[in-house]
Short mmCIF file of C-alpha atoms in Angstrom, two decimals:
data_model
loop_
_atom_site.label_atom_id
_atom_site.label_comp_id
_atom_site.label_asym_id
_atom_site.label_seq_id
_atom_site.Cartn_x
_atom_site.Cartn_y
_atom_site.Cartn_z
CA MET A 36 206.34 -53.38 116.95
CA ILE A 37 204.68 -55.08 120.60
CA THR A 38 202.95 -52.22 122.54
CA ASN A 39 202.15 -52.06 126.17
CA SER A 40 198.39 -51.45 125.45
CA TRP A 41 198.81 -55.23 123.45
CA MET A 42 200.76 -56.64 126.76
CA ASP A 43 197.90 -55.05 129.16
CA TYR A 44 195.42 -56.10 126.91
CA ARG A 45 196.65 -60.30 126.49
CA LYS A 46 197.91 -59.91 130.25
CA ASP A 47 194.55 -61.48 132.29
CA ASN A 48 195.11 -64.57 129.42
CA TRP A 49 197.69 -65.20 130.50
CA ASN A 50 197.28 -64.82 133.63
CA ARG A 51 194.51 -66.82 133.87
CA LEU A 52 195.93 -70.27 132.27
CA ASP A 53 199.04 -69.43 134.56
CA ALA A 54 196.29 -69.87 137.37
CA LEU A 55 194.39 -73.41 135.36
CA LEU A 56 198.25 -74.97 134.80
CA ARG A 57 199.40 -73.72 138.73
CA GLN A 58 196.01 -75.64 140.32
CA SER A 59 196.80 -78.46 137.95
CA GLU A 60 200.17 -78.86 139.00
CA ALA A 61 198.96 -79.07 142.82
CA SER A 62 196.08 -80.95 142.12
CA GLY A 63 195.98 -83.41 139.38
CA VAL A 64 193.98 -81.77 136.14
CA ARG A 65 190.82 -84.17 137.21
CA THR A 66 190.55 -81.12 140.20
CA LEU A 67 189.69 -79.42 136.83
CA SER A 68 185.53 -77.97 136.01
CA PRO A 69 184.69 -79.46 132.46
CA ALA A 70 184.51 -75.50 132.35
CA GLU A 71 188.14 -75.41 132.91
CA LEU A 72 188.98 -77.78 130.87
CA ARG A 73 187.77 -75.87 127.76
CA GLU A 74 189.30 -72.78 129.76
CA LEU A 75 192.15 -74.49 129.30
CA GLY A 76 192.93 -75.73 126.04
CA LEU A 77 190.92 -72.02 124.49
CA LEU A 78 193.89 -70.33 126.24
CA TYR A 79 196.74 -72.30 124.93
CA ARG A 80 195.40 -71.14 121.97
CA GLN A 81 195.68 -68.51 122.15
CA THR A 82 198.53 -67.80 123.96
CA ALA A 83 200.18 -69.86 121.29
CA ALA A 84 198.60 -67.43 118.80
CA ASP A 85 200.24 -64.04 121.04
CA LEU A 86 203.55 -66.91 121.05
CA SER A 87 203.55 -66.45 117.51
CA THR A 88 203.53 -62.25 117.21
CA VAL A 89 205.57 -61.74 119.51
CA ARG A 90 207.99 -64.24 118.14
CA ALA A 91 207.88 -61.74 115.12
CA ASP A 92 208.84 -58.23 117.14
CA ARG A 93 213.09 -59.06 118.22
CA THR A 94 212.50 -56.51 121.50
CA SER A 95 210.34 -58.70 122.76
CA ARG A 96 212.54 -61.26 123.47
CA THR A 97 211.68 -61.46 127.72
CA LEU A 98 208.44 -61.71 126.66
CA GLU A 99 208.96 -64.10 124.13
CA GLN A 100 210.62 -66.51 126.66
CA TYR A 101 208.43 -66.53 129.74
CA LEU A 102 204.47 -66.80 126.67
CA ASN A 103 207.31 -70.67 125.13
CA ARG A 104 207.52 -71.42 129.36
CA LEU A 105 203.86 -71.09 129.22
CA VAL A 106 202.73 -72.84 126.18
CA GLY A 107 204.89 -75.54 126.79
CA ARG A 108 203.51 -76.45 130.20
CA ALA A 109 199.79 -75.64 129.26
CA HIS A 110 200.29 -77.91 125.96
CA ASN A 111 201.71 -80.98 128.93
CA PHE A 112 198.31 -80.93 129.81
CA VAL A 113 196.22 -80.65 126.42
CA TYR A 114 198.15 -83.49 125.38
CA SER A 115 198.40 -85.83 127.98
CA GLY A 116 197.78 -89.30 127.68
CA LYS A 117 195.22 -90.64 128.80
CA ARG A 118 194.00 -94.59 130.57
CA ILE A 119 191.35 -95.78 128.19
CA SER A 120 188.86 -98.02 129.50
CA ALA A 121 186.42 -99.85 127.89
CA LEU A 122 184.26 -96.38 129.40
CA THR A 123 186.51 -94.12 127.57
CA LEU A 124 186.49 -96.22 124.90
CA TRP A 125 183.17 -96.53 123.89
CA SER A 126 181.84 -92.59 125.16
CA PHE A 127 184.65 -92.06 122.61
CA LEU A 128 182.77 -93.96 120.29
CA ALA A 129 179.51 -93.04 120.95
CA HIS A 130 180.25 -88.83 121.12
CA GLY A 131 182.96 -88.08 120.36
CA TYR A 132 184.23 -89.71 117.26
CA PRO A 133 181.14 -87.68 115.63
CA ARG A 134 181.28 -84.46 116.95
CA LEU A 135 185.09 -84.83 115.61
CA LEU A 136 183.63 -86.08 112.22
CA ARG A 137 181.54 -83.42 111.86
CA ARG A 138 184.59 -80.45 112.86
CA LEU A 139 186.23 -82.35 109.66
CA SER A 140 183.74 -82.86 107.76
CA GLY A 141 185.49 -80.18 105.37
CA TYR A 142 188.81 -83.35 105.07
CA ILE A 143 186.31 -85.55 104.88
CA TYR A 144 183.72 -84.07 101.47
CA LEU A 145 186.73 -83.88 100.01
CA ALA A 146 188.44 -87.36 100.42
CA THR A 147 185.38 -88.45 99.20
CA ALA A 148 184.44 -85.27 96.76
CA ILE A 149 188.36 -86.66 95.08
CA THR A 150 187.53 -90.57 94.83
CA LEU A 151 184.39 -89.82 93.22
CA VAL A 152 186.26 -88.21 90.49
CA THR A 153 188.79 -90.16 89.49
CA ALA A 154 186.56 -93.86 89.68
CA ILE A 155 183.83 -90.86 86.84
CA LEU A 156 187.38 -91.14 84.83
CA GLY A 157 188.42 -94.24 85.12
CA ALA A 158 184.59 -95.23 84.39
CA LEU A 159 185.03 -93.03 81.28
CA ILE A 160 189.06 -94.30 80.31
CA THR A 161 187.68 -97.67 80.52
CA LEU A 162 184.84 -96.73 77.82
CA ILE A 163 187.21 -94.97 76.11
CA ARG A 164 189.70 -97.08 75.57
CA PRO A 165 189.37 -100.86 76.49
CA ASP A 166 192.92 -101.70 76.85
CA PHE A 167 194.09 -99.02 79.73
CA GLY A 168 190.92 -101.23 81.46
CA ALA A 169 192.95 -104.59 80.93
CA LEU A 170 196.03 -103.18 81.11
CA TYR A 171 195.28 -101.61 84.68
CA VAL A 172 193.30 -104.69 86.21
CA GLY A 173 196.29 -107.27 84.93
CA ALA A 174 196.25 -110.44 82.87
CA ASP A 175 195.02 -113.29 85.73
CA MET A 176 191.57 -110.24 87.08
CA MET A 177 191.37 -110.18 83.15
CA ASP A 178 191.37 -113.82 81.71
CA THR A 179 188.65 -114.19 84.89
CA ILE A 180 185.58 -111.99 83.88
CA ASN A 181 186.17 -112.94 80.58
CA GLN A 182 185.02 -116.01 81.77
CA HIS A 183 182.62 -114.03 83.58
CA LYS A 184 183.32 -115.39 86.48
CA MET A 185 184.34 -112.72 89.99
CA TRP A 186 187.72 -113.49 91.56
CA THR A 187 186.64 -113.60 94.38
CA ASP A 188 184.96 -117.24 95.05
CA THR A 189 188.63 -118.57 96.27
CA ILE A 190 186.82 -116.80 99.55
CA LEU A 191 184.56 -119.47 100.50
CA SER A 192 187.11 -121.56 100.20
CA VAL A 193 189.88 -120.47 103.88
CA LYS A 194 186.93 -118.25 105.30
CA PRO A 195 188.38 -118.02 108.69
CA ALA A 196 191.60 -116.97 107.15
CA ALA A 197 190.38 -114.56 104.84
CA ALA A 198 188.64 -113.27 107.15
CA SER A 199 191.64 -112.28 109.10
CA GLY A 200 194.02 -111.47 105.92
CA ILE A 201 191.97 -109.44 104.34
CA MET A 202 190.61 -107.28 108.13
CA THR A 203 194.42 -106.87 107.57
CA ASN A 204 195.09 -105.91 104.34
CA ASN A 205 192.17 -103.36 104.97
CA ILE A 206 193.36 -101.58 108.45
CA MET A 207 196.98 -101.81 106.12
CA VAL A 208 195.49 -99.23 103.26
CA CYS A 209 193.28 -96.91 105.42
CA PHE A 210 196.74 -96.94 107.78
CA LEU A 211 199.12 -96.36 104.63
CA THR A 212 196.28 -93.52 103.05
CA PHE A 213 196.57 -91.08 106.71
CA ALA A 214 200.46 -92.13 106.89
CA GLY A 215 200.82 -90.52 104.03
CA GLY A 216 199.45 -86.82 105.28
CA ILE A 217 203.15 -87.28 106.62
CA THR A 218 204.73 -86.19 102.34
CA ALA A 219 202.01 -83.02 102.88
CA GLY A 220 199.84 -85.56 101.78
CA LEU A 221 201.18 -86.04 98.10
CA PHE A 222 200.54 -89.45 98.78
CA THR A 223 197.59 -89.30 100.39
CA LEU A 224 195.83 -88.25 97.33
CA PHE A 225 197.33 -90.77 94.93
CA GLU A 226 195.92 -94.20 97.00
CA LEU A 227 192.36 -92.74 97.24
CA TYR A 228 193.16 -91.20 92.61
CA ASN A 229 194.38 -95.33 93.57
CA ASN A 230 191.73 -96.01 95.22
CA GLY A 231 189.21 -93.53 92.99
CA MET A 232 190.42 -95.27 89.57
CA MET A 233 190.57 -99.09 90.13
CA LEU A 234 186.72 -98.76 91.81
CA GLY A 235 185.58 -96.90 88.34
CA VAL A 236 188.16 -99.24 86.48
CA ILE A 237 186.32 -102.40 87.71
CA ALA A 238 182.95 -101.08 88.08
CA THR A 239 183.15 -100.06 84.38
CA LEU A 240 184.36 -103.82 83.30
CA CYS A 241 182.24 -105.56 85.52
CA ALA A 242 179.16 -104.05 83.51
CA GLN A 243 180.82 -104.84 80.23
CA HIS A 244 181.31 -107.85 80.48
CA HIS A 245 177.39 -108.36 82.61
CA MET A 246 178.55 -108.41 85.77
CA SER A 247 177.38 -105.98 87.48
CA LEU A 248 175.06 -107.27 89.89
CA SER A 249 177.94 -110.27 90.68
CA LEU A 250 180.73 -107.18 92.08
CA TRP A 251 177.51 -105.43 93.93
CA SER A 252 176.07 -107.67 95.23
CA PHE A 253 179.65 -108.25 96.34
CA ILE A 254 180.69 -104.66 97.10
CA ALA A 255 177.22 -103.94 99.17
CA SER A 256 177.15 -105.55 103.15
CA HIS A 257 181.45 -104.94 103.32
CA GLY A 258 181.50 -102.13 100.95
CA ALA A 259 179.40 -100.02 103.38
CA LEU A 260 181.76 -100.31 105.80
CA GLU A 261 185.02 -99.91 104.07
CA LEU A 262 184.64 -97.73 101.28
CA PRO A 263 183.86 -94.43 104.05
CA SER A 264 186.61 -95.65 105.86
CA ILE A 265 188.88 -95.76 102.72
CA MET A 266 187.28 -91.98 102.68
CA LEU A 267 187.94 -91.02 106.71
CA ALA A 268 190.89 -92.69 106.18
CA GLY A 269 191.46 -89.94 103.46
CA ALA A 270 190.50 -87.05 105.45
CA ALA A 271 192.86 -87.89 107.91
CA GLY A 272 196.62 -87.75 105.92
CA LEU A 273 195.27 -84.42 104.06
CA ARG A 274 194.84 -83.20 107.49
CA LEU A 275 197.89 -84.31 108.23
CA GLY A 276 198.92 -82.80 105.05
CA ALA A 277 196.66 -80.00 105.49
CA GLY A 278 198.60 -79.07 109.46
CA ILE A 279 202.11 -79.39 107.26
CA LEU A 280 201.70 -76.62 104.83
CA PHE A 281 199.66 -73.78 106.39
CA PRO A 282 200.24 -73.88 110.43
CA GLY A 283 198.36 -70.75 110.31
CA LEU A 284 199.70 -68.62 113.70
CA LEU A 285 200.78 -71.58 115.41
CA ARG A 286 204.43 -72.33 115.42
CA ARG A 287 204.89 -75.45 112.04
CA ARG A 288 205.31 -78.84 114.75
CA GLU A 289 202.54 -77.24 117.06
CA SER A 290 200.91 -76.88 114.32
CA ILE A 291 201.50 -81.00 113.21
CA ALA A 292 201.25 -81.78 117.23
CA VAL A 293 197.26 -80.39 117.13
CA ALA A 294 197.08 -82.06 113.37
CA GLY A 295 198.49 -85.13 113.71
CA ALA A 296 196.77 -85.89 117.10
CA GLU A 297 192.97 -85.58 115.87
CA ALA A 298 194.01 -87.36 112.16
CA VAL A 299 194.93 -90.12 114.76
CA GLN A 300 191.81 -90.05 116.04
CA LEU A 301 189.71 -89.52 113.11
CA VAL A 302 191.87 -93.25 111.55
CA ALA A 303 191.69 -94.97 115.10
CA GLY A 304 188.09 -95.27 114.79
CA THR A 305 187.97 -97.04 111.40
CA ILE A 306 189.55 -99.82 112.50
CA PRO A 307 185.71 -101.50 114.16
CA LEU A 308 184.26 -101.01 111.14
CA LEU A 309 186.58 -102.63 109.34
CA ILE A 310 186.31 -105.40 111.67
CA ILE A 311 182.43 -106.27 110.39
CA ALA A 312 184.23 -104.92 106.64
CA GLY A 313 186.08 -107.79 106.84
CA THR A 314 183.96 -109.88 108.93
CA LEU A 315 181.19 -109.62 106.52
CA GLU A 316 183.35 -110.30 103.24
CA ALA A 317 184.71 -112.89 104.18
CA PHE A 318 181.41 -114.96 105.61
CA LEU A 319 178.57 -113.23 103.01
CA SER A 320 180.34 -111.32 100.28
CA PRO A 321 181.35 -113.92 98.21
CA THR A 322 179.60 -116.73 99.21
CA HIS A 323 175.87 -117.76 96.21
CA GLU A 324 172.95 -116.09 99.40
CA PRO A 325 170.25 -113.60 97.87
CA ALA A 326 171.46 -110.56 96.91
CA ALA A 327 168.33 -108.32 98.19
CA LEU A 328 170.12 -110.10 101.71
CA LYS A 329 173.11 -108.56 100.54
CA PHE A 330 172.46 -105.26 99.50
CA SER A 331 170.03 -105.06 103.00
CA VAL A 332 172.70 -105.78 104.78
CA GLY A 333 174.84 -102.68 103.34
CA ALA A 334 171.99 -100.05 103.56
CA PHE A 335 171.42 -101.13 106.95
CA LEU A 336 175.07 -100.40 108.10
CA PHE A 337 175.33 -97.66 105.79
CA ILE A 338 171.91 -96.25 107.07
CA ALA A 339 173.32 -97.03 110.57
CA LEU A 340 176.78 -95.51 110.06
CA MET A 341 175.19 -92.19 108.71
CA PHE A 342 172.62 -91.50 111.74
CA TRP A 343 176.02 -92.26 114.28
CA PHE A 344 178.15 -90.15 112.44
CA THR A 345 175.57 -87.10 112.04
CA GLU A 346 173.61 -87.83 115.43
CA GLY A 347 175.86 -89.56 117.11
CA GLY A 348 177.16 -86.36 120.21
CA ARG A 349 174.47 -84.45 119.92
CA ARG A 350 173.50 -84.68 123.62
CA THR A 351 175.21 -82.94 126.16
CA VAL A 352 176.02 -84.77 129.13
CA VAL A 353 176.09 -82.42 131.71
CA THR A 354 178.62 -83.43 135.18
CA GLU A 355 177.95 -81.92 138.34
#
């Protein structure tokens, strides 16, 4: 049961949130200082949690209605859209996106672990049952591997069209992996499993046919960005699934809204990575350039990517 002492303790937060909302409604949210904006977000989450508590007490319907209106007003500002410009996009990619990655690192580690474990599983099954690998990749690809040829050679003759097709396909794969989160993460798990299994099977088949250098030199340059992008899309899908399954103190609809906003931002950051990866996959990866060059490009891109993820947004910009 809601007690008077609990209400007195929480009332200051509700009044402060109401004051910030009145200022935003009267003069616009831009009139709030950075500290007030952070306070608005914190008070919104606390009040949403209070609303969940109040809903459990059937004798507090009046208070529930008040808090419901307060949370609804705050939601419009906390999750309101803002105009996108080159400056805001740059700020998001340089500062906001790396911070988001670090905050959601648990989902990224989980998506990566699932892919690696299933890749190892695919490799082991192929070693034990060679017919499994042939069945998994299909007859056409298996015939190409048996001839010690790379199935990617056809890309060389249609580079511009291939680049466009590769980008579109990679973005679609990442989008499906992310969107699979709406199934409580089940389809996302399947996509991560499928990608990991395919990688393990193909790597093992190529190793058995003495084509490992051809395979990894092909993957090296574009894979440094493409593979992490798939992991990030998987992490976005898992975050969305977690928002559905584990709302915590929020109502499920509010939990999905919060998870969805974070997941969309997470997968959106992969688009520039996939554009670069698709270009490399069409114009560098399948060529007969030295393997050392391809591995060097891949190493440089992966190191730059890790530096961006770990150090981006570390410096706090003070706005007066």
